[in-house]
Coordinates of C-alpha atoms in Angstrom, one line a residue:
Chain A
X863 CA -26.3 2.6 -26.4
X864 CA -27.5 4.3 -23.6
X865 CA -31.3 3.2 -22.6
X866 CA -32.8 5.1 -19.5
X867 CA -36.8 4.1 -18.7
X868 CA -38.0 6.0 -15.9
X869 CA -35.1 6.4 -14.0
X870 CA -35.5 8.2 -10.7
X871 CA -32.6 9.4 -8.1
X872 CA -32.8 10.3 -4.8
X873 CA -29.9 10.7 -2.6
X874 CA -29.1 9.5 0.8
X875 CA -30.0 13.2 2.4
X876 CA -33.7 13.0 0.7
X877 CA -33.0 15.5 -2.3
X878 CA -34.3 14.6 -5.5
X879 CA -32.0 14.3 -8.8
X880 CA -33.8 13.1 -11.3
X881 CA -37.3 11.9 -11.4
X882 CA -38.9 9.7 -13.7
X883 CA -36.2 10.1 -17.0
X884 CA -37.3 8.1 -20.3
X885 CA -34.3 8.4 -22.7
X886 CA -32.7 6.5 -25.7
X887 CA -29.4 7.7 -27.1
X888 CA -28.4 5.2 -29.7
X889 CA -24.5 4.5 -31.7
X890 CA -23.1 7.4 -33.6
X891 CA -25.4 10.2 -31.7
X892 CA -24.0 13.9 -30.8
X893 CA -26.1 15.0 -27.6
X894 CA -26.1 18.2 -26.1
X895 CA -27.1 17.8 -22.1
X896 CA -28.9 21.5 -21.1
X897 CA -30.0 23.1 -17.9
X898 CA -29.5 25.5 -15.1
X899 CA -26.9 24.5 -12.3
X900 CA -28.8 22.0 -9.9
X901 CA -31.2 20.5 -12.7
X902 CA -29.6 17.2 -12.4
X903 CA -27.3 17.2 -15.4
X904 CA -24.4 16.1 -13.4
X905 CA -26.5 13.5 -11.5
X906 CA -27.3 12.2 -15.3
X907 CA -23.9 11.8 -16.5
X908 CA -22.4 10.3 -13.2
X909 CA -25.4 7.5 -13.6
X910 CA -24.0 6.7 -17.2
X911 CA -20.9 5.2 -15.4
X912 CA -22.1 4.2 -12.3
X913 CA -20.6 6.8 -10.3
X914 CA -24.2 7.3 -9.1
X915 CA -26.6 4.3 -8.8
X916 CA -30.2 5.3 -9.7
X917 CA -32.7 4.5 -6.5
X918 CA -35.4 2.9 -9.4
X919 CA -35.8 2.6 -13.3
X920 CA -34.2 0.7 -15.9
X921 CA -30.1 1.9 -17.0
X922 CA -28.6 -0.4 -20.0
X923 CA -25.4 1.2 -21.1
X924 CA -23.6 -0.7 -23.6
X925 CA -25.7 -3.3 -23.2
X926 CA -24.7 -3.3 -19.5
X927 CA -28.0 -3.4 -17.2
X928 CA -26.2 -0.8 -14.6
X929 CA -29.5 -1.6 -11.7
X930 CA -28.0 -5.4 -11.8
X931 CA -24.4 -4.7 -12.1
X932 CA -21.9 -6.1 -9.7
X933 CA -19.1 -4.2 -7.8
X934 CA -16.7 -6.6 -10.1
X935 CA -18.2 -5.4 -13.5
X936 CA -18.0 -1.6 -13.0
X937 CA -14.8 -1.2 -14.7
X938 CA -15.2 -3.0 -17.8
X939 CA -18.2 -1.0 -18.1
X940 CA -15.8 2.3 -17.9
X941 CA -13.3 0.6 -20.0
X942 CA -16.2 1.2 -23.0
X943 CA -16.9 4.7 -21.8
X944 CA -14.3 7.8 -21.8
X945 CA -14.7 10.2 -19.4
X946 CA -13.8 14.0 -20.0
X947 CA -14.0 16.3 -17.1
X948 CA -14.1 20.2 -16.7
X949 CA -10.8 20.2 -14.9
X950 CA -8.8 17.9 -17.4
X951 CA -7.7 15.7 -14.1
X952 CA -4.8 15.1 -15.3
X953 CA -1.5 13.8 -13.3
X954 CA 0.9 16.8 -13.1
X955 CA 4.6 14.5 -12.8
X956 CA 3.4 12.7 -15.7
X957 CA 3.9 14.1 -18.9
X958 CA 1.4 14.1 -22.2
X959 CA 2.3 10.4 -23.8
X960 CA 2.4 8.9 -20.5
X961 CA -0.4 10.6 -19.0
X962 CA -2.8 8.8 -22.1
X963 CA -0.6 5.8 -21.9
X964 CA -1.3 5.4 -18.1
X965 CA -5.1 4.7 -19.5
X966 CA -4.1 1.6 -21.3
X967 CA -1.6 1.0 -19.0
X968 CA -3.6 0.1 -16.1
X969 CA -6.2 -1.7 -18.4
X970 CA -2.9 -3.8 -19.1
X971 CA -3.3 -3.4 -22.7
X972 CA -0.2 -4.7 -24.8
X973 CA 2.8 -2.8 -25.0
X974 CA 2.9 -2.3 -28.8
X975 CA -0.6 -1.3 -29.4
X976 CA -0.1 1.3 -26.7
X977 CA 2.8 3.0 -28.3
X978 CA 0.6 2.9 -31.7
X979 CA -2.7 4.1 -30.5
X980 CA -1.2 6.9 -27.9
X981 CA 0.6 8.3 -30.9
X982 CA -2.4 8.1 -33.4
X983 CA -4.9 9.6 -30.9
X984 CA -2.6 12.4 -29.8
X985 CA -2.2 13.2 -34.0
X986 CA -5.7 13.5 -33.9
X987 CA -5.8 16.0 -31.3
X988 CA -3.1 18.0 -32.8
X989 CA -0.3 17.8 -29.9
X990 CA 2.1 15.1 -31.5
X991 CA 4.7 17.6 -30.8
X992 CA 4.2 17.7 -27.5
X993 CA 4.7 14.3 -26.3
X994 CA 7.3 15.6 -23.7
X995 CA 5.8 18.1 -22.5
X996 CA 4.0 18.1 -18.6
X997 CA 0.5 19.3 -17.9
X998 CA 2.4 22.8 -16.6
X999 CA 3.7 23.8 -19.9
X1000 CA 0.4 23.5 -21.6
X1001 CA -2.4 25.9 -22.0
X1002 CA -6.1 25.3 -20.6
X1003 CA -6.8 24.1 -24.4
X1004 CA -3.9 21.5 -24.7
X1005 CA -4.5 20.3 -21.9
X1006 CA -8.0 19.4 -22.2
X1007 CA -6.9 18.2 -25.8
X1008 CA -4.5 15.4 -23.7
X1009 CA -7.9 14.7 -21.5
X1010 CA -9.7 14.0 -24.8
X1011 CA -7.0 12.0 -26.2
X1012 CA -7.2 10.0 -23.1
X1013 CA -10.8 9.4 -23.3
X1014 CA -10.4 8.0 -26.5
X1015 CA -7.5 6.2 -26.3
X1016 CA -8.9 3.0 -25.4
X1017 CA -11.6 3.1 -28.4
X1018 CA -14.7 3.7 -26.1
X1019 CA -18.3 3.3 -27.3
X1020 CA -19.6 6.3 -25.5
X1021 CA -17.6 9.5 -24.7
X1022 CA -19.4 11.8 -21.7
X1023 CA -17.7 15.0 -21.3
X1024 CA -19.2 17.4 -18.5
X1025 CA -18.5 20.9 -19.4
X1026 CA -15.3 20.4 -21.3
X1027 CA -15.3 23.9 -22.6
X1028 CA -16.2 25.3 -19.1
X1029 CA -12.6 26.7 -18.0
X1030 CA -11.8 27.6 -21.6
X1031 CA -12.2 30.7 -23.9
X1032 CA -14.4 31.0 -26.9
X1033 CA -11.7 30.3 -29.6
X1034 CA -10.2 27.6 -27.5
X1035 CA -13.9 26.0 -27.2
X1036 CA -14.3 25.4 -30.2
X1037 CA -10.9 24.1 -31.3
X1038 CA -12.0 21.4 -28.4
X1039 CA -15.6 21.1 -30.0
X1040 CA -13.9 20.4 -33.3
X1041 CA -11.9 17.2 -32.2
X1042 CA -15.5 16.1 -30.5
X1043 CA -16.9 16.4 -33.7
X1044 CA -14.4 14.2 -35.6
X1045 CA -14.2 11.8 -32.6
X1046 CA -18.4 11.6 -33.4
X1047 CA -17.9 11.0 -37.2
X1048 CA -15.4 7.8 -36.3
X1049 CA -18.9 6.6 -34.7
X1050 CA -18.4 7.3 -31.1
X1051 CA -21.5 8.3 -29.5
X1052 CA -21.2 11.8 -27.5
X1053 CA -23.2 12.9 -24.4
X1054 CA -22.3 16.5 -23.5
X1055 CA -22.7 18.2 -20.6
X1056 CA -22.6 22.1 -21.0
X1057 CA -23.3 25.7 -20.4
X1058 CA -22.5 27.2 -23.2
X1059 CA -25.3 28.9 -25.7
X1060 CA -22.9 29.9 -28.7
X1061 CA -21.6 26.1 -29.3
X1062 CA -24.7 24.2 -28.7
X1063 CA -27.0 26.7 -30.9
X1064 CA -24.3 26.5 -33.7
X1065 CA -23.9 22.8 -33.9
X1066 CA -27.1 22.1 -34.5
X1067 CA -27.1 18.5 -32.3
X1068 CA -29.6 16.7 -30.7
X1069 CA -30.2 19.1 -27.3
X1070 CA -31.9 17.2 -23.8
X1071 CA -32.9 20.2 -21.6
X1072 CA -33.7 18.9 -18.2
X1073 CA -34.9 21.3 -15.0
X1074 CA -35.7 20.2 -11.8
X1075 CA -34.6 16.5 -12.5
X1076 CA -37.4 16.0 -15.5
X1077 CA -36.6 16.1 -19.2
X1078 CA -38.3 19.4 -20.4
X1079 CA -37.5 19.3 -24.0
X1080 CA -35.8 16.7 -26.1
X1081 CA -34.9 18.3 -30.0
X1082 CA -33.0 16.7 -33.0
X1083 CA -31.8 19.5 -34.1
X1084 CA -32.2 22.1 -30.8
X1085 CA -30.9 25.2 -29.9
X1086 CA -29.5 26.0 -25.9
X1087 CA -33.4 27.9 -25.4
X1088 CA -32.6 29.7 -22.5
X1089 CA -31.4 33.4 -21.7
X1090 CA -28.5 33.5 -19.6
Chain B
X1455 CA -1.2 -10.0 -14.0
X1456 CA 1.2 -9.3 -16.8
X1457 CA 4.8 -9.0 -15.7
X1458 CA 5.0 -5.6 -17.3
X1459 CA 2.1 -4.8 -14.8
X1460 CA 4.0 -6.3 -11.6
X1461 CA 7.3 -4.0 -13.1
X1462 CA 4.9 -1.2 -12.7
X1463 CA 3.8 -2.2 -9.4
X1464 CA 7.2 -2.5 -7.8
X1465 CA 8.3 1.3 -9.4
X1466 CA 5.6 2.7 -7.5
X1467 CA 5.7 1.0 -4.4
X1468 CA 9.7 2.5 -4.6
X1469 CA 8.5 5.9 -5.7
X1470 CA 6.3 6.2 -3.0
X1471 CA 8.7 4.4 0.0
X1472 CA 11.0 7.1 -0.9
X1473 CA 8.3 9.9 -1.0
X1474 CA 7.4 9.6 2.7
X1475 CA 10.9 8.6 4.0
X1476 CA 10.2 9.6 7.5
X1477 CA 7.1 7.5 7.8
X1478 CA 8.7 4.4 6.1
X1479 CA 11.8 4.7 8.5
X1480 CA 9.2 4.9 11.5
X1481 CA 7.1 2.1 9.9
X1482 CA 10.6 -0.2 9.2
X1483 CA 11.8 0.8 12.8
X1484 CA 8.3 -0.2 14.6
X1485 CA 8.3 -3.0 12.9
X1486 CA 11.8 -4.1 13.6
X1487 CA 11.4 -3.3 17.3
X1488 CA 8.4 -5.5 17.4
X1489 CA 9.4 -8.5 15.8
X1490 CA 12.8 -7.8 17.5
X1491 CA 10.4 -8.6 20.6
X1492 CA 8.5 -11.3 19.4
X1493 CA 12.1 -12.8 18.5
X1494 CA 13.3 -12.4 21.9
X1495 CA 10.5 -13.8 23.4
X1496 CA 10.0 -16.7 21.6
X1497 CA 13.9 -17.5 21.7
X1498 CA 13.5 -17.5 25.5
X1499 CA 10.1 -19.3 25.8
X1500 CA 11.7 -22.0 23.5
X1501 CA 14.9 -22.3 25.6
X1502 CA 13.3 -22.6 28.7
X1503 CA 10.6 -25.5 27.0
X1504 CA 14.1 -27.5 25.9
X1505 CA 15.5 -27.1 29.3
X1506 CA 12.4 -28.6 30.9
X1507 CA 12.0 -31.3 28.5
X1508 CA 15.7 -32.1 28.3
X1509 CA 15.1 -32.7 32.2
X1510 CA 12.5 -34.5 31.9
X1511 CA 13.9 -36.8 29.3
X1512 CA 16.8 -37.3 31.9
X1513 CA 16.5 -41.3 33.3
X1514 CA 18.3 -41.3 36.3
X1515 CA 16.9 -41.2 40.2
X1516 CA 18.6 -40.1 43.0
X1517 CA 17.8 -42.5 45.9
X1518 CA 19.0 -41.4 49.2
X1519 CA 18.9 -43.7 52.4
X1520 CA 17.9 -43.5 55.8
X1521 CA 21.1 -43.2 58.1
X1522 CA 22.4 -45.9 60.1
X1523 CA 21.3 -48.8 58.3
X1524 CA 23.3 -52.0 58.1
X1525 CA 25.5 -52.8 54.9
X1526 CA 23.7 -55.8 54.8
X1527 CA 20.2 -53.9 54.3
X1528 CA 22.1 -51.1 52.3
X1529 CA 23.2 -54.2 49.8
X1530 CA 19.3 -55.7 50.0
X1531 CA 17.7 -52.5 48.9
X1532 CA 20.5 -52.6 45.9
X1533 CA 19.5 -55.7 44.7
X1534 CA 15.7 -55.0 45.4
X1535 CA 16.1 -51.9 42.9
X1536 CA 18.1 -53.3 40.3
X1537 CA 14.8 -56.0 40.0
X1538 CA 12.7 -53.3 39.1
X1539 CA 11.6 -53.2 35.8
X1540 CA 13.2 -50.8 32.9
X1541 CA 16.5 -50.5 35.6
X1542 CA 20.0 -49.9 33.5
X1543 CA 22.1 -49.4 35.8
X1544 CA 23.0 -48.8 39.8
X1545 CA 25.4 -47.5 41.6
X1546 CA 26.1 -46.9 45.1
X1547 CA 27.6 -43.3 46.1
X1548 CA 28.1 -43.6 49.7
X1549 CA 28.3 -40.4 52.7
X1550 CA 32.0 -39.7 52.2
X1551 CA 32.1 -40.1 48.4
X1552 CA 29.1 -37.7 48.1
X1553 CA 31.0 -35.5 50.1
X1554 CA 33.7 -34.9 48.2
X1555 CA 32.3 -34.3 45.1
X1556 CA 30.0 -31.6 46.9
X1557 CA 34.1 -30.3 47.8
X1558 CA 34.5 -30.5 44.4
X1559 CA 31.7 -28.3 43.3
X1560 CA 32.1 -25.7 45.8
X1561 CA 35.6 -25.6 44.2
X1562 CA 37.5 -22.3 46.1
X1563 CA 34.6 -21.7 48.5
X1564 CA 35.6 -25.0 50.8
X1565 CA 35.4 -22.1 53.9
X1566 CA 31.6 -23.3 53.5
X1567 CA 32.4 -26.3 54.9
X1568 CA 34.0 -25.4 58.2
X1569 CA 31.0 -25.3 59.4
X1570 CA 30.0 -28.4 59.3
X1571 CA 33.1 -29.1 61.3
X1572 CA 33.6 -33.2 60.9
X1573 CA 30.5 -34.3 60.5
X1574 CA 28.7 -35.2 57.5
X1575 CA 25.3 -34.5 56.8
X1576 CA 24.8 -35.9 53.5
X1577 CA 23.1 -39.6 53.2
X1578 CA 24.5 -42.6 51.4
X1579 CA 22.3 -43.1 48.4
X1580 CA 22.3 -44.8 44.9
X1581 CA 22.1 -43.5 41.3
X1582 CA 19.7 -45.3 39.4
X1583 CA 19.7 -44.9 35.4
X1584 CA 16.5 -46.1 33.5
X1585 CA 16.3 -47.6 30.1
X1586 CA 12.9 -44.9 29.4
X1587 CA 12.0 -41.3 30.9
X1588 CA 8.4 -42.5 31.3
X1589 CA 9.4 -45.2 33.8
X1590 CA 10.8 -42.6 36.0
X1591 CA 7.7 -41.7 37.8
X1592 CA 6.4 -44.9 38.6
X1593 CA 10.0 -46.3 39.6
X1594 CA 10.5 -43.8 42.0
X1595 CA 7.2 -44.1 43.5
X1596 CA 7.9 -47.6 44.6
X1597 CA 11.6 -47.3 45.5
X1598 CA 10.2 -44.3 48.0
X1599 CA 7.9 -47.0 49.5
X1600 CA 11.0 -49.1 50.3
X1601 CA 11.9 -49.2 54.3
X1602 CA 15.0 -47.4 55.0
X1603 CA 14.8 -45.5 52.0
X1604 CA 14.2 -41.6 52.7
X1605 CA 13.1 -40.9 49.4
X1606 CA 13.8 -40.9 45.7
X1607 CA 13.9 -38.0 43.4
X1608 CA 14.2 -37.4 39.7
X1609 CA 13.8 -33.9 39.4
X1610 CA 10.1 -33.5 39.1
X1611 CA 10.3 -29.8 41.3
X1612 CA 12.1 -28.1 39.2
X1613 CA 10.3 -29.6 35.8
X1614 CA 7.4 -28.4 37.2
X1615 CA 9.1 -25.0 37.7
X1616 CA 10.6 -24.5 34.8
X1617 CA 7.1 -25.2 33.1
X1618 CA 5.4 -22.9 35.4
X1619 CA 7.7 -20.0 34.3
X1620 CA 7.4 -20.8 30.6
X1621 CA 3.9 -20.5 30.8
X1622 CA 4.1 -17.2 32.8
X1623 CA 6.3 -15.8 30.5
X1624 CA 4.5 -16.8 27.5
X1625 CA 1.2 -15.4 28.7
X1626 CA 3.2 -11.7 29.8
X1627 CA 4.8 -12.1 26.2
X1628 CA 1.8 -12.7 24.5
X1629 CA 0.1 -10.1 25.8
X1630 CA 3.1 -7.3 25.2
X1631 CA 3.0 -8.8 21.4
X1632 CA -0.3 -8.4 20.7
X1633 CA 0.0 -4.6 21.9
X1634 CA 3.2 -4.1 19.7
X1635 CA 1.1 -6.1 17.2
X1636 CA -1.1 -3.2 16.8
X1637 CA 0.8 -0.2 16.8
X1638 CA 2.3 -1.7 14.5
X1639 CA -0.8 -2.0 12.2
X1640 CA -1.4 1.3 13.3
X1641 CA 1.7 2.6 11.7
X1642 CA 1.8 1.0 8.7
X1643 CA -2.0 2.0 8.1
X1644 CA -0.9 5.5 8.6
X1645 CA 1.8 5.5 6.2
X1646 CA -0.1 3.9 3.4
X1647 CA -2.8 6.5 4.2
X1648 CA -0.4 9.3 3.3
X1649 CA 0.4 7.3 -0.1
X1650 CA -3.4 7.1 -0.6
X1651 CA -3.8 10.8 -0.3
X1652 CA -0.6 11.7 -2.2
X1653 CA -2.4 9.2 -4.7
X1654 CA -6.2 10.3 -4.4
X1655 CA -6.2 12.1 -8.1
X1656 CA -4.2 9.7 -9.6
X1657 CA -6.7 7.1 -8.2
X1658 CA -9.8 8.8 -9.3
X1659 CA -8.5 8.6 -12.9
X1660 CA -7.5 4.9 -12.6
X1661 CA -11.1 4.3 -12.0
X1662 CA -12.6 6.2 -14.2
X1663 CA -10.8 5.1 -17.1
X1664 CA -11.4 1.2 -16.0
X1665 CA -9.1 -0.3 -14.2
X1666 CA -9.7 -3.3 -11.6
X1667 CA -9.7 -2.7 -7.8
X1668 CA -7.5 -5.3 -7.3
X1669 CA -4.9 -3.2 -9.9
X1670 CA -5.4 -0.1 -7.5
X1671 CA -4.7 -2.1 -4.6
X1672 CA -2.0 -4.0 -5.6
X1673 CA 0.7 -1.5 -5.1
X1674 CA -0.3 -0.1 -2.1
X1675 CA -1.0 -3.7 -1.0
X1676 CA 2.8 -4.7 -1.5
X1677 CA 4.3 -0.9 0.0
X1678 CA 2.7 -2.2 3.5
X1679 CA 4.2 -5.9 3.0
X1680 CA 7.6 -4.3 1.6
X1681 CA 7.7 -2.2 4.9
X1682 CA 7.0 -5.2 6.8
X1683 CA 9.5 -7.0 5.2
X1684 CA 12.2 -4.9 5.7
X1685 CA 11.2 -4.2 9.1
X1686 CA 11.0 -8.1 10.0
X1687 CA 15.1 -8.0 8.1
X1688 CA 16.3 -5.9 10.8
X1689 CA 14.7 -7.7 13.5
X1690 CA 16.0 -10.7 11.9
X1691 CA 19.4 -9.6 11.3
X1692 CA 20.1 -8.1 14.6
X1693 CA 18.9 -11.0 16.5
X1694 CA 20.7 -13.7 14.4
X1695 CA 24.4 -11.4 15.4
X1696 CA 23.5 -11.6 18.9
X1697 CA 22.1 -14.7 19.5
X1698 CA 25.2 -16.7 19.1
X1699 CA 26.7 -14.3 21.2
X1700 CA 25.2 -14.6 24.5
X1701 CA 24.7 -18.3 23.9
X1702 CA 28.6 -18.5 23.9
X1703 CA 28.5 -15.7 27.0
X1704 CA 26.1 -18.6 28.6
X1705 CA 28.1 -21.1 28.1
X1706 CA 31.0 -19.8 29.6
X1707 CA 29.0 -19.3 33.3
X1708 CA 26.8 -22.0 33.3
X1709 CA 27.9 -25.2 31.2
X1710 CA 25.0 -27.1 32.4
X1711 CA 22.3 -24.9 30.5
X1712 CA 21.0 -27.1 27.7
X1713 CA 20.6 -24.3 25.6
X1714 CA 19.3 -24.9 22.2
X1715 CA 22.1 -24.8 19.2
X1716 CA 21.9 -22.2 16.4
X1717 CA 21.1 -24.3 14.0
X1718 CA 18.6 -24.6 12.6
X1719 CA 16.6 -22.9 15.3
X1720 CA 17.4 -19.7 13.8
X1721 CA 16.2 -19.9 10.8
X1722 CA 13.1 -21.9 11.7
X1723 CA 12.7 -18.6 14.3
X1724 CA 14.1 -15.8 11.1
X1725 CA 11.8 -17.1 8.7
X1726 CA 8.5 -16.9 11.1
X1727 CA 9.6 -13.1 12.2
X1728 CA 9.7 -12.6 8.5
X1729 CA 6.7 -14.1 7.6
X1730 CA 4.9 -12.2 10.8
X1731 CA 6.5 -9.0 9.5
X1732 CA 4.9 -8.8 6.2
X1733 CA 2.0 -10.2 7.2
X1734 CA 1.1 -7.3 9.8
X1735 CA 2.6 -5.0 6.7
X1736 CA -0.5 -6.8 4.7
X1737 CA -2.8 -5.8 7.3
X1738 CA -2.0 -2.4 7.6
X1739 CA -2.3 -1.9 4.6
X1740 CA -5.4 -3.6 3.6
X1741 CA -7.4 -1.3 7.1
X1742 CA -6.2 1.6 5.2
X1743 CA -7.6 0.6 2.0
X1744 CA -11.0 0.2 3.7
X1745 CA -11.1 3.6 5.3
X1746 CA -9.8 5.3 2.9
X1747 CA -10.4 4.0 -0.5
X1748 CA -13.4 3.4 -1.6
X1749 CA -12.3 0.5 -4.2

């Protein structure tokens, strides 16, 4: 799924990202990306869809070699990823069913699988009784549920979520860690940006702790490891 | 492009016309003034072209004779002329018959010719029609070569006028368009760039979700052309009403003016300012797509 072999970034002002990153992450994985602000977590799930190009390495994402990639090809590669974000991003005049239909919608997908597949992913997040309802009326939680059901809404491969549980209380965390686990069992691979000790030393997932732009530690079944 | 897709489009572009009003009546109205220019110009550049070449195509020189010659020689020269080749027709307007059609033509100003007092100033001549415009010039080269012949003219002077000032006023049009041209761009660039910004977030999810650059551009492609469009419709629509107007207005003070008709000029000149319109709409839009879209 996701194949990185020595992957290096450094951006345009000289700083280093990453340096030297070997990594497999294959179908059906739950992965847990670690580290301290500034290690280069961010700069590792941007490269995943070419939101950042790496300066050297090899990056095959869905089978897509990203170093070769053309302008042209960038968003079918997205169309097999989904993308949650820390601060939901989602359009405020827009309501919850049209704010995950606008996902197919500008992938043009067909009218009547739309209405199908916006009302079975928003089931599985639990808000099919807020269809009507706009970003406003919805607490942190909801709303991150509609950013999920989005993500998922056009059956990705891969789902990357950077620090979906970082504006969100404990409780509400792991409501949102709950729907990422059954989106995982449905085979979707997860990469997971995040902060948060209590979740990622309770799920028991596969943990990639990076510092400084190099992998430090790379578990099966790993704990957070630091002391905040 | 799915039709659903282009419905989409077309909502948006609506949505956001109506969501900066002020700068889409300041685009329209830029627009409208400029082409409203552009019309103007090339209505009068046009007219003056058709005058010229309507003079040009006009087969007849004047010949006018040397005083005092002999009937006799007056009758020669005739015949001489009528020889030439390409000749349709000649006819002899002698001093007193010239004369009163210039009385004619002065019409209630005949004062003019008091003083003159009784003597006549104006040459006996003949009128000489050719079959072909382009035997003009070398006709009247030889008749002027004739003895007793003063000279013979077909108008060339004021062709060559009337060409001079088309091409003066083309050039001083030209260059006013072109200026017009850009703020024009400018305008339209700088409303689509406050739809871009008003659309930044909604963007950013577009692309991360997948869709195609050329989906994100579309719409804000078509606001700039729908703004030039409707622009170029004003232009168009106010120049049409007045156009038959002061060709009528024309008409009534100077008959002679071979202006051209309405029909279909017009349109041939309405569906250029439209096409113009929503091509500078096109432009403007796609500058501010590069600056400030990164798709």
């Amino acid at each position: 799924m996701i194949h990185m072999s020595e992957v290096s970034k450094v951006y345009e002002n000289g700083s280093s990202a990453l340096n030297n990153i070997n990594i497999d992450i294959e179908k059906g994985e739950f992965v847990f990306l670690v580290g301290s602000s500034g290690a280069g977590k961010s700069t590792f799930i941007k490269m995943i869809f070419r939101e950042v190009l790496p300066s050297k390495g090899q990056l095959i994402i869905n089978g897509r070699n990203i170093m070769t990639m053309k302008e042209e090809e960038v968003p079918y590669l997205r169309r097999g990823l989904g993308i949650v974000f820390q601060d939901y991003r989602l359009l405020p005049d827009k309501n919850v069913y049209e704010n995950v239909a606008f996902a197919m919608q500008v992938i043009e997908a067909p009218r009547r699988e739309m209405q199908k597949r916006v009302n079975s992913v928003l089931e599985l997040v639990g808000l099919r009784d807020k269809l009507k309802s706009l970003p406003s009326q919805l607490s942190g939680g909801e709303q991150q549920r509609v950013a999920i059901a989005r993500a998922i809404v056009n059956s990705p491969m891969i789902v990357i979520a950077d620090e979906p549980t970082g504006n969100l209380d404990p409780d509400t965390s792991w409501e949102i860690m709950k729907i990422f686990e059954r989106i995982n069992k449905s085979g979707t691979t997860i990469v997971m940006a995040t902060h948060d000790k209590t979740i990622v030393d309770a799920m028991k997932k596969r943990v990639i702790a990076i510092e400084d732009g190099c992998i430090i530690r790379d578990e099966v079944k790993g704990a957070y490891g630091y002391e905040d | 492009m799915k039709i659903r897709t282009w419905e989409y489009f077309i909502r948006e572009v609506f949505v956001s016309l109506k969501r900066n009003s002020w700068m889409t009546f300041a685009s329209i109205s830029t627009v409208a003034l400029s082409l409203l220019i552009l019309g103007l110009f090339l209505i009068i550049v046009l007219n003056l072209n058709n005058m010229a070449t309507s003079l040009e195509s006009q087969v007849q020189i004047n010949v006018y004779l040397k005083d005092e010659l002999s009937d006799k020689k007056m009758e020669d020269i005739g015949q001489k002329i009528k020889k030439l080749p390409g000749v349709e027709e000649i006819k002899f307007v002698s001093k007193k018959e010239a004369m009163e059609r210039f009385k004619e033509r002065l019409g209630d100003q005949q004062t003019l010719l008091t003083a003159l007092g009784e003597s006549n100033p104006l040459p006996n001549a003949f009128e000489v029609k050719l079959r072909a415009p382009e035997q003009v010039k070398a006709a009247a080269n030889l008749i002027n070569e004739y003895e007793g012949v003063e000279n013979a003219k077909f108008g060339q002077d004021i062709i060559d006028q009337l060409f001079e000032l088309t091409k003066m006023i083309r050039i001083f049009g030209f260059i006013i368009i072109v200026f017009l041209a850009l703020a024009t761009i400018f305008i339209i660039s700088n409303t689509i760039r406050l739809t871009v910004f008003a659309r930044r977030k909604e963007i950013g999810i577009m692309k991360y979700v997948g869709a195609t650059d050329w989906f994100i551009r579309w719409p804000f492609l078509m606001e700039g052309m729908v703004l030039g469009l409707l622009g170029s419709a004003v232009a168009t629509f106010i120049l049409r009403n007045s156009y038959g107007a002061v060709v009528a207005k024309i008409y009534d003070t100077l008959t002679f003016l071979p202006l051209i008709p309405e029909q279909p000029f017009l349109n041939n000149v309405s569906i250029l300012m439209v096409v113009v319109g929503t091509a500078i709409g096109a432009l403007g839009s796609t500058i501010s797509l590069k600056r400030f879209m990164k798709v």
